[in-house]
């Protein structure tokens, strides 16, 4: 759980409160502001969850590449060179 997830949940909760209070007192402006806050909070929470998922998925791959590079530096350099040439050729259209 990161700061985006926490902040998004808090914004969503405060939006629900605003919408409920706006509905109770008949204030359409407060009610619509609460709905907007809920939407913003949900989006921010979803972004935070996506960041967590990417972090959990990519981190082991990065750790593996670092370990491979430490254990086999010449092989890693050769692989990087081949990948570099492939990218250059792809960008040039060959």
PDB file of C-alpha atoms in Angstrom:
ATOM      1  CA  UNK A   1       0.000   0.000   0.000  1.00  0.00           C
ATOM      2  CA  UNK A   2       1.465   3.343  -1.013  1.00  0.00           C
ATOM      3  CA  UNK A   3       0.540   6.975  -0.451  1.00  0.00           C
ATOM      4  CA  UNK A   4      -1.683   7.121  -3.556  1.00  0.00           C
ATOM      5  CA  UNK A   5      -3.800   4.240  -2.299  1.00  0.00           C
ATOM      6  CA  UNK A   6      -4.175   5.774   1.164  1.00  0.00           C
ATOM      7  CA  UNK A   7      -4.897   9.288  -0.117  1.00  0.00           C
ATOM      8  CA  UNK A   8      -7.364   7.946  -2.683  1.00  0.00           C
ATOM      9  CA  UNK A   9      -9.247   5.998  -0.023  1.00  0.00           C
ATOM     10  CA  UNK A  10      -9.403   9.064   2.222  1.00  0.00           C
ATOM     11  CA  UNK A  11     -10.637  11.284  -0.627  1.00  0.00           C
ATOM     12  CA  UNK A  12     -13.242   8.701  -1.602  1.00  0.00           C
ATOM     13  CA  UNK A  13     -14.470   8.490   2.000  1.00  0.00           C
ATOM     14  CA  UNK A  14     -14.663  12.259   2.408  1.00  0.00           C
ATOM     15  CA  UNK A  15     -16.556  12.455  -0.896  1.00  0.00           C
ATOM     16  CA  UNK A  16     -19.110   9.959   0.396  1.00  0.00           C
ATOM     17  CA  UNK A  17     -19.570  12.059   3.512  1.00  0.00           C
ATOM     18  CA  UNK A  18     -20.003  15.258   1.463  1.00  0.00           C
ATOM     19  CA  UNK A  19     -22.522  13.596  -0.832  1.00  0.00           C
ATOM     20  CA  UNK A  20     -24.513  12.218   2.112  1.00  0.00           C
ATOM     21  CA  UNK A  21     -24.530  15.543   3.957  1.00  0.00           C
ATOM     22  CA  UNK A  22     -25.425  17.398   0.757  1.00  0.00           C
ATOM     23  CA  UNK A  23     -28.333  15.033   0.190  1.00  0.00           C
ATOM     24  CA  UNK A  24     -29.510  15.360   3.782  1.00  0.00           C
ATOM     25  CA  UNK A  25     -29.566  19.163   3.776  1.00  0.00           C
ATOM     26  CA  UNK A  26     -30.641  19.491   0.144  1.00  0.00           C
ATOM     27  CA  UNK A  27     -27.443  21.178  -1.072  1.00  0.00           C
ATOM     28  CA  UNK A  28     -26.950  20.004  -4.675  1.00  0.00           C
ATOM     29  CA  UNK A  29     -23.562  21.743  -4.921  1.00  0.00           C
ATOM     30  CA  UNK A  30     -22.159  19.872  -1.915  1.00  0.00           C
ATOM     31  CA  UNK A  31     -23.687  16.656  -3.190  1.00  0.00           C
ATOM     32  CA  UNK A  32     -22.055  16.995  -6.621  1.00  0.00           C
ATOM     33  CA  UNK A  33     -18.749  18.036  -5.034  1.00  0.00           C
ATOM     34  CA  UNK A  34     -18.881  14.846  -2.976  1.00  0.00           C
ATOM     35  CA  UNK A  35     -19.511  12.757  -6.088  1.00  0.00           C
ATOM     36  CA  UNK A  36     -16.551  14.419  -7.812  1.00  0.00           C
ATOM     37  CA  UNK A  37     -14.340  13.744  -4.775  1.00  0.00           C
ATOM     38  CA  UNK A  38     -15.415  10.099  -4.820  1.00  0.00           C
ATOM     39  CA  UNK A  39     -14.465   9.803  -8.477  1.00  0.00           C
ATOM     40  CA  UNK A  40     -11.096  11.457  -7.889  1.00  0.00           C
ATOM     41  CA  UNK A  41     -10.423   9.270  -4.873  1.00  0.00           C
ATOM     42  CA  UNK A  42     -11.322   6.112  -6.762  1.00  0.00           C
ATOM     43  CA  UNK A  43      -9.011   7.060  -9.628  1.00  0.00           C
ATOM     44  CA  UNK A  44      -6.144   7.863  -7.252  1.00  0.00           C
ATOM     45  CA  UNK A  45      -6.693   4.621  -5.341  1.00  0.00           C
ATOM     46  CA  UNK A  46      -6.683   2.648  -8.600  1.00  0.00           C
ATOM     47  CA  UNK A  47      -3.432   4.312  -9.665  1.00  0.00           C
ATOM     48  CA  UNK A  48      -1.887   3.397  -6.312  1.00  0.00           C
ATOM     49  CA  UNK A  49      -2.995  -0.217  -6.664  1.00  0.00           C
ATOM     50  CA  UNK A  50      -1.570  -0.334 -10.199  1.00  0.00           C
ATOM     51  CA  UNK A  51       1.749   1.024  -8.926  1.00  0.00           C
ATOM     52  CA  UNK A  52       1.806  -1.667  -6.234  1.00  0.00           C
ATOM     53  CA  UNK A  53       1.116  -4.372  -8.810  1.00  0.00           C
ATOM     54  CA  UNK A  54       3.847  -3.134 -11.127  1.00  0.00           C
ATOM     55  CA  UNK A  55       6.274  -2.890  -8.205  1.00  0.00           C
ATOM     56  CA  UNK A  56       5.524  -6.462  -7.123  1.00  0.00           C
ATOM     57  CA  UNK A  57       5.880  -7.753 -10.682  1.00  0.00           C
ATOM     58  CA  UNK A  58       8.904  -5.817 -11.931  1.00  0.00           C
ATOM     59  CA  UNK A  59      11.043  -5.780  -8.763  1.00  0.00           C
ATOM     60  CA  UNK A  60      11.972  -9.508  -8.908  1.00  0.00           C
ATOM     61  CA  UNK A  61      12.939  -9.155 -12.582  1.00  0.00           C
ATOM     62  CA  UNK A  62      15.195  -6.184 -11.847  1.00  0.00           C
ATOM     63  CA  UNK A  63      16.808  -8.060  -8.955  1.00  0.00           C
ATOM     64  CA  UNK A  64      17.424 -11.070 -11.214  1.00  0.00           C
ATOM     65  CA  UNK A  65      19.048  -8.901 -13.906  1.00  0.00           C
ATOM     66  CA  UNK A  66      21.310  -7.238 -11.337  1.00  0.00           C
ATOM     67  CA  UNK A  67      22.364 -10.606  -9.936  1.00  0.00           C
ATOM     68  CA  UNK A  68      22.998 -11.981 -13.447  1.00  0.00           C
ATOM     69  CA  UNK A  69      25.111  -8.919 -14.278  1.00  0.00           C
ATOM     70  CA  UNK A  70      27.229  -9.347 -11.132  1.00  0.00           C
ATOM     71  CA  UNK A  71      27.753 -13.071 -11.704  1.00  0.00           C
ATOM     72  CA  UNK A  72      28.355 -12.930 -15.486  1.00  0.00           C
ATOM     73  CA  UNK A  73      29.560  -9.447 -16.462  1.00  0.00           C
ATOM     74  CA  UNK A  74      30.934 -10.415 -19.904  1.00  0.00           C
ATOM     75  CA  UNK A  75      27.781 -12.294 -20.875  1.00  0.00           C
ATOM     76  CA  UNK A  76      25.658  -9.375 -19.689  1.00  0.00           C
ATOM     77  CA  UNK A  77      27.750  -6.953 -21.765  1.00  0.00           C
ATOM     78  CA  UNK A  78      27.373  -9.180 -24.849  1.00  0.00           C
ATOM     79  CA  UNK A  79      23.609  -9.419 -24.378  1.00  0.00           C
ATOM     80  CA  UNK A  80      23.376  -5.641 -23.937  1.00  0.00           C
ATOM     81  CA  UNK A  81      25.381  -5.123 -27.125  1.00  0.00           C
ATOM     82  CA  UNK A  82      23.174  -7.466 -29.138  1.00  0.00           C
ATOM     83  CA  UNK A  83      20.034  -5.807 -27.790  1.00  0.00           C
ATOM     84  CA  UNK A  84      21.483  -2.375 -28.599  1.00  0.00           C
ATOM     85  CA  UNK A  85      22.187  -3.395 -32.193  1.00  0.00           C
ATOM     86  CA  UNK A  86      18.684  -4.868 -32.500  1.00  0.00           C
ATOM     87  CA  UNK A  87      17.110  -1.632 -31.248  1.00  0.00           C
ATOM     88  CA  UNK A  88      19.218   0.485 -33.604  1.00  0.00           C
ATOM     89  CA  UNK A  89      18.311  -1.701 -36.575  1.00  0.00           C
ATOM     90  CA  UNK A  90      14.635  -1.595 -35.632  1.00  0.00           C
ATOM     91  CA  UNK A  91      14.661   2.179 -35.384  1.00  0.00           C
ATOM     92  CA  UNK A  92      16.445   2.482 -38.728  1.00  0.00           C
ATOM     93  CA  UNK A  93      13.869   0.210 -40.343  1.00  0.00           C
ATOM     94  CA  UNK A  94      16.071  -2.769 -41.196  1.00  0.00           C
TER      95      UNK A  94
END
